[in-house]
Tab-separated table of N, CA and C in Angstrom:
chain	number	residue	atom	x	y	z
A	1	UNK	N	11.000	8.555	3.295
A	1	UNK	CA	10.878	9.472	2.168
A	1	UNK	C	10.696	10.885	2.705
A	2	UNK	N	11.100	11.947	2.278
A	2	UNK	CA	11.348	13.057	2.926
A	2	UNK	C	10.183	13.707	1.678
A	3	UNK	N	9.015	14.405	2.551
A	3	UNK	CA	8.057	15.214	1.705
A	3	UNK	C	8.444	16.764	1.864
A	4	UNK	N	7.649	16.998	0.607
A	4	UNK	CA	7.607	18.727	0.716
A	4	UNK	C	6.399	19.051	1.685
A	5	UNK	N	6.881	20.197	2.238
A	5	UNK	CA	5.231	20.020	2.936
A	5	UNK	C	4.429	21.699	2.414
A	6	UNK	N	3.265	21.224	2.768
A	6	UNK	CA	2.113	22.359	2.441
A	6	UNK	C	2.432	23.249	3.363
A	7	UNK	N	2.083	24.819	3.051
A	7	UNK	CA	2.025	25.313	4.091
A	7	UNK	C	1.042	25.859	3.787
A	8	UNK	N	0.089	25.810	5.597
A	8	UNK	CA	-1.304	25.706	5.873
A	8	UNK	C	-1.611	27.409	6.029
A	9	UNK	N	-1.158	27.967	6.822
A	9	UNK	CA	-2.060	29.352	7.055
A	9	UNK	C	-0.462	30.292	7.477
A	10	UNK	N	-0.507	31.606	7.267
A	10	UNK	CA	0.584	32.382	7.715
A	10	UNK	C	0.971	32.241	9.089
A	11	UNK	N	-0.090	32.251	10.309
A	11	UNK	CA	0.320	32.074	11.762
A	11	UNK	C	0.847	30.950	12.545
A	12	UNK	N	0.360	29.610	11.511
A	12	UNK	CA	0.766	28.411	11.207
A	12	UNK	C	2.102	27.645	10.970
A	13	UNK	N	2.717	27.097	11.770
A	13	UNK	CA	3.966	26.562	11.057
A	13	UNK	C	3.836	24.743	11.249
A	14	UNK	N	4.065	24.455	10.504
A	14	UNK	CA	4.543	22.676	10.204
A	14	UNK	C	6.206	22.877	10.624
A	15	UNK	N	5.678	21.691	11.262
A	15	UNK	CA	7.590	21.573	11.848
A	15	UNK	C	7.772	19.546	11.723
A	16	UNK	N	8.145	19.067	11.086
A	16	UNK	CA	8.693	17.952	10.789
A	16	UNK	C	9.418	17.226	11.595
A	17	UNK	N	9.181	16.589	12.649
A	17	UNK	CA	9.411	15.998	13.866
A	17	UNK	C	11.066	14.998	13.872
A	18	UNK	N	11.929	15.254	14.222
A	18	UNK	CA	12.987	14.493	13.888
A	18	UNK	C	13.553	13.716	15.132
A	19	UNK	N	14.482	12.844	15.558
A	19	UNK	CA	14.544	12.253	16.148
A	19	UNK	C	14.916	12.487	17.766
A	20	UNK	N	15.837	13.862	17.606
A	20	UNK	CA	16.387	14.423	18.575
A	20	UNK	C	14.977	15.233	19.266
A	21	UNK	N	14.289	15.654	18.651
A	21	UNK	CA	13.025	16.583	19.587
A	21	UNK	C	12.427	15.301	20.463
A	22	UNK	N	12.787	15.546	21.203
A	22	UNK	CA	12.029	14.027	22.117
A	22	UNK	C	11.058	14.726	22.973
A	23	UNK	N	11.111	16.341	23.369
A	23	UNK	CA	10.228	16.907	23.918
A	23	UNK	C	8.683	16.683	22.766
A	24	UNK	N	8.505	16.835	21.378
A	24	UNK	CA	7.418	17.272	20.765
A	24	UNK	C	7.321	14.927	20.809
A	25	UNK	N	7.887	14.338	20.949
A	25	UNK	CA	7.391	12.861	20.549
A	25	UNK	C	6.532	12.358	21.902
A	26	UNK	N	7.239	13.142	22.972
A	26	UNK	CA	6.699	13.076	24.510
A	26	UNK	C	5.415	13.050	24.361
A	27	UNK	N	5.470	14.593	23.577
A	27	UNK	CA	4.189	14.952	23.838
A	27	UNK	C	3.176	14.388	22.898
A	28	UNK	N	3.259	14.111	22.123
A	28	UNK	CA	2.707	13.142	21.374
A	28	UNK	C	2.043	12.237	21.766
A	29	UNK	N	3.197	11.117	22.214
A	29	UNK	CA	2.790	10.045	22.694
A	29	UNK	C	2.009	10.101	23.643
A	30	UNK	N	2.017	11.347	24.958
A	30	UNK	CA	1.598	11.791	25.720
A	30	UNK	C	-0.206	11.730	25.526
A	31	UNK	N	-0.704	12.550	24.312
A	31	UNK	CA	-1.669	13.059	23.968
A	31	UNK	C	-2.407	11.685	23.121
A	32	UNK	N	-1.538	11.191	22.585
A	32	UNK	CA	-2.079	9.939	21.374
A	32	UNK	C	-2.176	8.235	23.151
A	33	UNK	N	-1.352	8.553	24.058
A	33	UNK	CA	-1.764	7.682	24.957
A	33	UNK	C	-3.197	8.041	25.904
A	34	UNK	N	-3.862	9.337	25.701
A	34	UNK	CA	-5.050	9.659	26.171
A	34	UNK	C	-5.889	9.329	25.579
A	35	UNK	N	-5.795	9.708	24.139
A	35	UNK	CA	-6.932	9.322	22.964
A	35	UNK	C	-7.161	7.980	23.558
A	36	UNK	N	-6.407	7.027	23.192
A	36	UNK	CA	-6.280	5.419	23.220
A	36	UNK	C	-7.395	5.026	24.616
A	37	UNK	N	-7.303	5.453	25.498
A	37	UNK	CA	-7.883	5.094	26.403
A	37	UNK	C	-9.067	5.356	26.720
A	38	UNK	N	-9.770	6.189	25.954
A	38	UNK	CA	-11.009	6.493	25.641
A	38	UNK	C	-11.683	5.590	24.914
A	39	UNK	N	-10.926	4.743	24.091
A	39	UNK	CA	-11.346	4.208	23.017
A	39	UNK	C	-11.465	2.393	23.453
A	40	UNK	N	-12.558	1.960	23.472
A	40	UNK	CA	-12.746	0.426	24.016
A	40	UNK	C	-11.854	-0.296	23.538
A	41	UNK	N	-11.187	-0.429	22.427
A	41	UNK	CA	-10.601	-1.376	21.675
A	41	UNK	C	-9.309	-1.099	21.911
A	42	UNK	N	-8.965	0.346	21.578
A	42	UNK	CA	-7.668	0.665	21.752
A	42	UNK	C	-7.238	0.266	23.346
A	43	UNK	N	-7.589	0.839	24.429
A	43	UNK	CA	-7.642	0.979	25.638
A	43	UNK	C	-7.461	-1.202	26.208
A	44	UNK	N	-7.885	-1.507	25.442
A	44	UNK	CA	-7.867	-3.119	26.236
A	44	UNK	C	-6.854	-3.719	25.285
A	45	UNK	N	-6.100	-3.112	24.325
A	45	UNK	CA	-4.947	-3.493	23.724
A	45	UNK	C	-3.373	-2.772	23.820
A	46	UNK	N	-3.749	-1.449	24.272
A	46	UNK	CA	-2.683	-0.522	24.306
A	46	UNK	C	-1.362	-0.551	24.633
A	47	UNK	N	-0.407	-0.887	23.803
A	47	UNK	CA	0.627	-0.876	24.645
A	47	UNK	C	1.649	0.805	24.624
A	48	UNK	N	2.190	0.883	25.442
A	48	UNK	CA	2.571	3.029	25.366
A	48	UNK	C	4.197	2.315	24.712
A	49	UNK	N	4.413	1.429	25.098
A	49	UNK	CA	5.700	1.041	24.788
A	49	UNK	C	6.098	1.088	22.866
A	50	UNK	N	4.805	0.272	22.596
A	50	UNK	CA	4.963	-0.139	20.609
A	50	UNK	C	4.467	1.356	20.476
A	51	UNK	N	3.581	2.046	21.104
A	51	UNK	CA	3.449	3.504	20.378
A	51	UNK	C	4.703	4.331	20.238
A	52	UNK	N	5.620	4.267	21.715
A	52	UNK	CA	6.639	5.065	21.708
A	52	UNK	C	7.691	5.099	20.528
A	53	UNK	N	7.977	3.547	20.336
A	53	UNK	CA	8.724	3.110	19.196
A	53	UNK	C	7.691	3.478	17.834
A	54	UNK	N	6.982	3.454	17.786
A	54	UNK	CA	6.543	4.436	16.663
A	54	UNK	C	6.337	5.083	16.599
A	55	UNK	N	6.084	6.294	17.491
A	55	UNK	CA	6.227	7.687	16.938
A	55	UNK	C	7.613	8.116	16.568
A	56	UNK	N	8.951	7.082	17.264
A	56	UNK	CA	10.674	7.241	17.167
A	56	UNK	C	10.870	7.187	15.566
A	57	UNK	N	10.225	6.168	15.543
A	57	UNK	CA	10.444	5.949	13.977
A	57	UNK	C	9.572	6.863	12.959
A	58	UNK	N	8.484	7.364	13.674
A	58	UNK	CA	7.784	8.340	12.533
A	58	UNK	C	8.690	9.686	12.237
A	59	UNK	N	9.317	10.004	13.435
A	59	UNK	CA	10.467	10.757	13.578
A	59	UNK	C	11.706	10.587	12.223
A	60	UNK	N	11.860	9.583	12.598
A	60	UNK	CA	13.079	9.451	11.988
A	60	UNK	C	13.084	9.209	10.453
A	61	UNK	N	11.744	8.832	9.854
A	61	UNK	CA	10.966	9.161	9.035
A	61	UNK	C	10.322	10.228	7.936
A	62	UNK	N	10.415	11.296	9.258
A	62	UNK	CA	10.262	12.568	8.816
A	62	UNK	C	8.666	12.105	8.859
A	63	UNK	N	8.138	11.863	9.208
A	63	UNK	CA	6.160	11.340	9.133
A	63	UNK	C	5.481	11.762	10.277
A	64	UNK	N	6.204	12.726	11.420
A	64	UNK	CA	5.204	12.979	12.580
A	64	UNK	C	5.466	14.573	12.499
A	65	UNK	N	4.577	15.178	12.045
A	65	UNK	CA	4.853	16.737	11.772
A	65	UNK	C	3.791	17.107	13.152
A	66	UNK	N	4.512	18.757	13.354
A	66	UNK	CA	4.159	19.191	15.004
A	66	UNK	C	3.618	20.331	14.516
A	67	UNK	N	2.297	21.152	14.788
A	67	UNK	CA	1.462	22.475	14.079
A	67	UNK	C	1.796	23.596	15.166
A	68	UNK	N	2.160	24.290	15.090
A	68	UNK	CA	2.400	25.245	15.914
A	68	UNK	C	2.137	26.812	15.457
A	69	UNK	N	1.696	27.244	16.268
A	69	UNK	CA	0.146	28.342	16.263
A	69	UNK	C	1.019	29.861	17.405
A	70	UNK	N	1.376	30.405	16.169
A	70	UNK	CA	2.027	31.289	17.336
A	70	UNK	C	3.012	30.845	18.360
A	71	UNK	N	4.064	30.114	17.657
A	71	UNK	CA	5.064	29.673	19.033
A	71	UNK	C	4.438	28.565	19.726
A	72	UNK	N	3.328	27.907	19.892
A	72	UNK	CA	2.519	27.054	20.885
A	72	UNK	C	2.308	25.978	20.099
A	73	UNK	N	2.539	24.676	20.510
A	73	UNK	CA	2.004	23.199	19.856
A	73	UNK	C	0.492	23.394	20.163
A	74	UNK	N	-0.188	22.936	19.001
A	74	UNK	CA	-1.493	22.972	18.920
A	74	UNK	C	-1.747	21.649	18.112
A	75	UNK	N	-1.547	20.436	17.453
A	75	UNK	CA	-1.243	19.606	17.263
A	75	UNK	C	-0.728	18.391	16.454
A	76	UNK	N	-0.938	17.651	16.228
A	76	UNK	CA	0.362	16.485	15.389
A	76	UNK	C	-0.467	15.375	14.352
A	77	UNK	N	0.154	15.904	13.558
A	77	UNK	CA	-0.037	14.885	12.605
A	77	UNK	C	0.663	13.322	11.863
A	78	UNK	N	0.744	12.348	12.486
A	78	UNK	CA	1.396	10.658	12.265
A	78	UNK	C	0.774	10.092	10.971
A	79	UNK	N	2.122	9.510	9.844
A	79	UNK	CA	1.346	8.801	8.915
A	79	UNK	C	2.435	8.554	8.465
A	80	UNK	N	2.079	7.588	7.047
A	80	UNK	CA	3.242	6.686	6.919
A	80	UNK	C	2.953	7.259	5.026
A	81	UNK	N	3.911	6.797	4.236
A	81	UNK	CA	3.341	7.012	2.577
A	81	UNK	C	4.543	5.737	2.546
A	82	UNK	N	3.725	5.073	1.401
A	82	UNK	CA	4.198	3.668	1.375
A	82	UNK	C	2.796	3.062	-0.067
A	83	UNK	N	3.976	2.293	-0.651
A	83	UNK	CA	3.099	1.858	-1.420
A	83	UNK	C	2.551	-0.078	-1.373
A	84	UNK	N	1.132	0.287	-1.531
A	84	UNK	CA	0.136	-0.451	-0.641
A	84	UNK	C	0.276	-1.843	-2.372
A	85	UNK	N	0.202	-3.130	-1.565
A	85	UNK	CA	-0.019	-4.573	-2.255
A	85	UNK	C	-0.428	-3.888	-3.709
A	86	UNK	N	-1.564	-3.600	-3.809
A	86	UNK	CA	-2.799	-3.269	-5.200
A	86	UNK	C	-2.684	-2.051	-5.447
A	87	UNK	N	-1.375	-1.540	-5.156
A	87	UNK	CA	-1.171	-0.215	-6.437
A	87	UNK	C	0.377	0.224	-6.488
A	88	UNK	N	0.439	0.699	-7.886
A	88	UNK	CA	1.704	1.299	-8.263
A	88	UNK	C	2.355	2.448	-7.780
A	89	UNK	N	1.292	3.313	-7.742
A	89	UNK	CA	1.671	4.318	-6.838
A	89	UNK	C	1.486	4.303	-5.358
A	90	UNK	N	2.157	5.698	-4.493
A	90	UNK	CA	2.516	5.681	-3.304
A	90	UNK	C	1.034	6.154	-2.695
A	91	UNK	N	0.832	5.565	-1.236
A	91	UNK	CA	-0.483	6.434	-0.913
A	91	UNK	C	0.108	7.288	0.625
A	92	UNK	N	-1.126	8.291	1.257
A	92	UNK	CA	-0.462	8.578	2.343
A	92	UNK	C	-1.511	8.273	3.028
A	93	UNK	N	-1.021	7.787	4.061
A	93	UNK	CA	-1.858	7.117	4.912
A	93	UNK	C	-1.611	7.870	6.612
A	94	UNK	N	-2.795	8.581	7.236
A	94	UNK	CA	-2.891	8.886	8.114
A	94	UNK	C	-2.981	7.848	9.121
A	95	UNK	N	-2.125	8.241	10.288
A	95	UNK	CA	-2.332	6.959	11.256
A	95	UNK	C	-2.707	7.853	12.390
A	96	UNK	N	-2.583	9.037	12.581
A	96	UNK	CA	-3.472	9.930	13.791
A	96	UNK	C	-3.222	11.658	13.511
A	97	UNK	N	-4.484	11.963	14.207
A	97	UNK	CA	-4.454	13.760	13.980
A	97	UNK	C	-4.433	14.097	15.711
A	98	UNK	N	-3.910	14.537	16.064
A	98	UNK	CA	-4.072	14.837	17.417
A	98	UNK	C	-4.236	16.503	17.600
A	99	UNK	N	-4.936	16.995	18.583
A	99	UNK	CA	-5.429	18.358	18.986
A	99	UNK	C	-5.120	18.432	20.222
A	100	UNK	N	-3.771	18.679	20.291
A	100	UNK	CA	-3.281	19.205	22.234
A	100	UNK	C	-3.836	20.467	22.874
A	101	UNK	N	-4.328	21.738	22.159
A	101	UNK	CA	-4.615	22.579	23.026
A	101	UNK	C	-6.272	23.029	22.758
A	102	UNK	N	-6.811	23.101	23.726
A	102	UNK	CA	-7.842	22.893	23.819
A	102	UNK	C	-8.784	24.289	23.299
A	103	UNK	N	-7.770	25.325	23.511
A	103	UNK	CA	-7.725	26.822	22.662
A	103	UNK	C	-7.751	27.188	20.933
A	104	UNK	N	-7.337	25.946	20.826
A	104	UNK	CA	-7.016	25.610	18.959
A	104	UNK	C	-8.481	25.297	18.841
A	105	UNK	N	-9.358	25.847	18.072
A	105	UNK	CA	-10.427	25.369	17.408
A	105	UNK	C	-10.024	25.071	15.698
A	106	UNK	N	-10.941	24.126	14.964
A	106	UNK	CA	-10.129	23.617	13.672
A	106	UNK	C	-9.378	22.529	13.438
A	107	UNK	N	-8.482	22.186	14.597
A	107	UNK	CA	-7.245	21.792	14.275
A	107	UNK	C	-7.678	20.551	12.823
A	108	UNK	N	-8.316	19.891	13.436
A	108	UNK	CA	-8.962	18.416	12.107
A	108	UNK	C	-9.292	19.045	10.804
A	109	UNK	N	-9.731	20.494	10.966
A	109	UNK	CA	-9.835	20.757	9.139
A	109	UNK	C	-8.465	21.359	8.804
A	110	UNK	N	-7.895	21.967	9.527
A	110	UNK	CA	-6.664	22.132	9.154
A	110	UNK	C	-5.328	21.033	8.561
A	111	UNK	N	-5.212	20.174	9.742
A	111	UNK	CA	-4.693	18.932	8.980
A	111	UNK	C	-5.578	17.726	7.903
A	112	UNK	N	-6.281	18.237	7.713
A	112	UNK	CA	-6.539	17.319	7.065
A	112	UNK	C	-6.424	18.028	5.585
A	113	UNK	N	-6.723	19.257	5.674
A	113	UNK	CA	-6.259	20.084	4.800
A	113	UNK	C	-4.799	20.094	4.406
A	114	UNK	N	-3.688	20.123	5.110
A	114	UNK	CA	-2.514	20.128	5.552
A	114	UNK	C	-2.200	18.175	4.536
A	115	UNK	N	-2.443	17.543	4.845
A	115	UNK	CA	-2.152	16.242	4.523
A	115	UNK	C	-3.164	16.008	3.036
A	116	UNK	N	-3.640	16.900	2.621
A	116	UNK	CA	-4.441	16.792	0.713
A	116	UNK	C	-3.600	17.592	0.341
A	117	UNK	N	-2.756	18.537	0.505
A	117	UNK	CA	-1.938	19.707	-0.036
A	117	UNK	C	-0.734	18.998	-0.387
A	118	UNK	N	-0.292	18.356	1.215
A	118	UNK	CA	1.179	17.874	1.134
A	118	UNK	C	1.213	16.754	0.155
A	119	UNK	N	-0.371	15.631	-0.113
A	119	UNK	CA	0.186	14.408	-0.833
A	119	UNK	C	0.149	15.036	-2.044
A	120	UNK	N	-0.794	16.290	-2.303
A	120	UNK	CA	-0.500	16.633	-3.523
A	120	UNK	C	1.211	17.216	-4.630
A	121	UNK	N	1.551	17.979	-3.374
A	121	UNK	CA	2.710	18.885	-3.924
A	121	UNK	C	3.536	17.333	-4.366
A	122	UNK	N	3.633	15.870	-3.152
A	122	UNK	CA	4.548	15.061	-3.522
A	122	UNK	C	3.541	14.011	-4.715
A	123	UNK	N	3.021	13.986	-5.568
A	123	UNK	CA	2.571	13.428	-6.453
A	123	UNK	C	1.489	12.482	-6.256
A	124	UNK	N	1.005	12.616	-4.805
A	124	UNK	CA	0.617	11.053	-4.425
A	124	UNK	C	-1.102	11.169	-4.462
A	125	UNK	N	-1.153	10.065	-5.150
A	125	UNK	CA	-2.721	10.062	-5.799
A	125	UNK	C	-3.946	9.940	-4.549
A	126	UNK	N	-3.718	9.394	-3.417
A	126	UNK	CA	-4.514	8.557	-2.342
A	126	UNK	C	-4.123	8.532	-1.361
A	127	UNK	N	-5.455	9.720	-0.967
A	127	UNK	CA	-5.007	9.814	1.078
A	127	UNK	C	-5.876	9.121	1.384
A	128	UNK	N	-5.415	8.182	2.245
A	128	UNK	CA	-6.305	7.334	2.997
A	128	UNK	C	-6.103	8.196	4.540
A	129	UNK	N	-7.698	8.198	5.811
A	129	UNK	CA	-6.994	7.916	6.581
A	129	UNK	C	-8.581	7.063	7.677
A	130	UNK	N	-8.197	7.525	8.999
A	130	UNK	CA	-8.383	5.972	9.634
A	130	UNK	C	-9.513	6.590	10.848
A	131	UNK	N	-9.308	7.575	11.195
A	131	UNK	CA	-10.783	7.816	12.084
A	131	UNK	C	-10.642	7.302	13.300
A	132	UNK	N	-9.247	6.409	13.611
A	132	UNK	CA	-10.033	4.963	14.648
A	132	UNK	C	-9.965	5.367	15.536
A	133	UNK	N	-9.540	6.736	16.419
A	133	UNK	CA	-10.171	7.039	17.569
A	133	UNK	C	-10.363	8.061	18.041
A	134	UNK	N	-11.954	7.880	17.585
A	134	UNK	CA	-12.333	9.580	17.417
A	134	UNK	C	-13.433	9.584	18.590
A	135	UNK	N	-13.526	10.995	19.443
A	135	UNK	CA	-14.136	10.599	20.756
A	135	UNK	C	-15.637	10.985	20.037
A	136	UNK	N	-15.999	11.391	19.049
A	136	UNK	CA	-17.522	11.537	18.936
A	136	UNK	C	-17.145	10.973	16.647
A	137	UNK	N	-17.613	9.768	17.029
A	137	UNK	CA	-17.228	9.293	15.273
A	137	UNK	C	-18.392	10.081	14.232
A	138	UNK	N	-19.131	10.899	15.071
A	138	UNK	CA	-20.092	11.880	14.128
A	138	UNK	C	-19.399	12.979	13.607
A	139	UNK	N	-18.209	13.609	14.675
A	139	UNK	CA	-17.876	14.787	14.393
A	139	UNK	C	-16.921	14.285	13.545
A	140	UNK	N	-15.706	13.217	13.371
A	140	UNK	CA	-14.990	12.644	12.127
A	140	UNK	C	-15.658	12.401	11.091
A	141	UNK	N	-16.831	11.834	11.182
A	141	UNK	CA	-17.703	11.589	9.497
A	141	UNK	C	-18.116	13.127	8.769
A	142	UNK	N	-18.217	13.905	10.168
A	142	UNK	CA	-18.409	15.734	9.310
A	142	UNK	C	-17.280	15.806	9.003
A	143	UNK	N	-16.411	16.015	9.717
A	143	UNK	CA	-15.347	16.654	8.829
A	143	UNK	C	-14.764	16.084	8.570
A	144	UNK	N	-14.318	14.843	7.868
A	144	UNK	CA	-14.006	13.903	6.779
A	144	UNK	C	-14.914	14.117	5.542
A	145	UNK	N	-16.288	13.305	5.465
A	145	UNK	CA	-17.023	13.016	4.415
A	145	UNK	C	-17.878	14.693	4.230
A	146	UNK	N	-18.257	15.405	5.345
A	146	UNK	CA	-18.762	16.959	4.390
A	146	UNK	C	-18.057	17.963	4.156
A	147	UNK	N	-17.032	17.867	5.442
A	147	UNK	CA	-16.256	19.364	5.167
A	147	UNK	C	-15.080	19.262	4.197
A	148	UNK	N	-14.510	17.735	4.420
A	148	UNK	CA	-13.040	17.541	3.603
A	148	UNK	C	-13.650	16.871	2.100
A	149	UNK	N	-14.413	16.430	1.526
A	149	UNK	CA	-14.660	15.442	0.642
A	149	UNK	C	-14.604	14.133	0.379
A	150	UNK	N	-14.034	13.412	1.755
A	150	UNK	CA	-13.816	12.076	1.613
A	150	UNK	C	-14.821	11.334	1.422
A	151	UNK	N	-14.733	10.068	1.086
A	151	UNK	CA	-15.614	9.090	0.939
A	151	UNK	C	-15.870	7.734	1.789
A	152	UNK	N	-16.632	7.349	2.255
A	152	UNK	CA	-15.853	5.569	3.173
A	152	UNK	C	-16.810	4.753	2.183
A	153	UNK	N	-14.878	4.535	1.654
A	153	UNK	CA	-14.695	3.418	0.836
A	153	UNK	C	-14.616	1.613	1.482
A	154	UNK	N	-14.117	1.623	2.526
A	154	UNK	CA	-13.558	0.374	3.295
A	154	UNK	C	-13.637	0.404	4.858
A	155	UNK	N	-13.935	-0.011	5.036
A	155	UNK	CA	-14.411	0.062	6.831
A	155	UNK	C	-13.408	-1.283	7.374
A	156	UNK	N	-12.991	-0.808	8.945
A	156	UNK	CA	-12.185	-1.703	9.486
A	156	UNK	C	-13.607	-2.143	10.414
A	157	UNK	N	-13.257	-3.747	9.892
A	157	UNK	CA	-14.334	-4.402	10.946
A	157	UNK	C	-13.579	-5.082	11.813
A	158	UNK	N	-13.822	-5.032	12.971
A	158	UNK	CA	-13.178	-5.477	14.337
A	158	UNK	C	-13.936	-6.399	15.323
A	159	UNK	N	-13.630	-7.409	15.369
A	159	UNK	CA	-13.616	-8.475	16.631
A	159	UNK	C	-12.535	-8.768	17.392
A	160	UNK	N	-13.193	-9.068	18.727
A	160	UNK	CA	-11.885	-9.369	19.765
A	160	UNK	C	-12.372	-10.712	20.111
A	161	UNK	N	-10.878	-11.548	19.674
A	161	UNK	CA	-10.831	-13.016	19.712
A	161	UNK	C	-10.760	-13.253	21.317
A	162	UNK	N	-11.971	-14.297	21.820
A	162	UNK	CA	-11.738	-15.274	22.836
A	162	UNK	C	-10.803	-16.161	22.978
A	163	UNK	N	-10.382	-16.012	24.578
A	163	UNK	CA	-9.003	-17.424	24.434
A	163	UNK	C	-7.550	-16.821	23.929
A	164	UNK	N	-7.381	-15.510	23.462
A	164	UNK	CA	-5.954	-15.288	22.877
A	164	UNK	C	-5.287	-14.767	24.071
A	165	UNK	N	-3.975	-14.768	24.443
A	165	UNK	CA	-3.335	-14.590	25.349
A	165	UNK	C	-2.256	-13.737	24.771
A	166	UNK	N	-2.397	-12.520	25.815
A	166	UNK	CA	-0.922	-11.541	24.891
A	166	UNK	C	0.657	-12.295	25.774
A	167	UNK	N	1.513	-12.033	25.019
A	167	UNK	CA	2.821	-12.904	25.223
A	167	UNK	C	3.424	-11.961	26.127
A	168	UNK	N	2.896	-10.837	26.874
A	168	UNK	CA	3.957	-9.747	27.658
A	168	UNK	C	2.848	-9.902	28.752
């Protein structure tokens, strides 16, 4: 589905990630394969391979938008809008916020700002998003639940099964 997108601040540009930029998916994947490894759960499941193929397809999608700050990637926003089992309407669902330059202060209120604007302009009632790997989950609950208004409605509870064997 091809969205309208918000536009966030004048110095600011959203750029809509398409299939041929393989430099901005690099980097992506690049930056979203660091996160992962920080993260206990992610890090002992990770494969760079199923990420790569999905950020291709978030691409091709039009769903992996690139923030750029004066000419400079500063960072990326992945998500899917799709409508979920238990509702009629479409939701957008964040699947990662990433912050590549370390000079960008904001970047998380900005997109997240950036992704309430955009589901708005396209009609869509319910941003969900996912937190799941955030290197301090205090500083996501601020700026999710005080600075943005969200709520946690549903929590992903996670166990890692004994005895399962991955097939690769």
């Amino acid at each position: 589905m091809q969205v309208q997108g918000y536009v966030v601040e004048p110095e600011l540009t959203v750029y809509m990630v398409k299939p041929k930029d393989t430099t901005y998916i690099y980097q992506a994947l690049h930056a979203f394969t660091e996160c992962a490894m920080k993260n206990k759960y992610c890090a002992q499941f990770y494969s760079e391979k199923s990420a790569e193929e999905a950020m291709k397809v978030m691409a091709v999608m039009r769903c992996l938008a690139a923030f750029l700050y004066k000419g400079d990637i500063v960072g990326y926003v992945g998500y899917t809008i799709e409508n979920p089992w238990w509702m009629k309407q479409e939701v957008f669902r964040e699947l990662f916020v990433l912050c590549v330059s370390p000079n960008f202060h904001g970047f998380g209120r900005v997109a997240a700002k950036w992704m309430e604007e955009t589901a708005k302009l396209n009609h869509i009632p319910l941003l969900e998003t996912a937190a799941a790997l955030p290197e301090d989950p205090q500083l996501a609950k601020n700026l999710y639940m005080k600075k943005q208004g969200f709520t946690l409605e549903y929590p992903a509870f996670v166990k890692i099964l004994k005895g399962v064997k991955d097939d690769n």
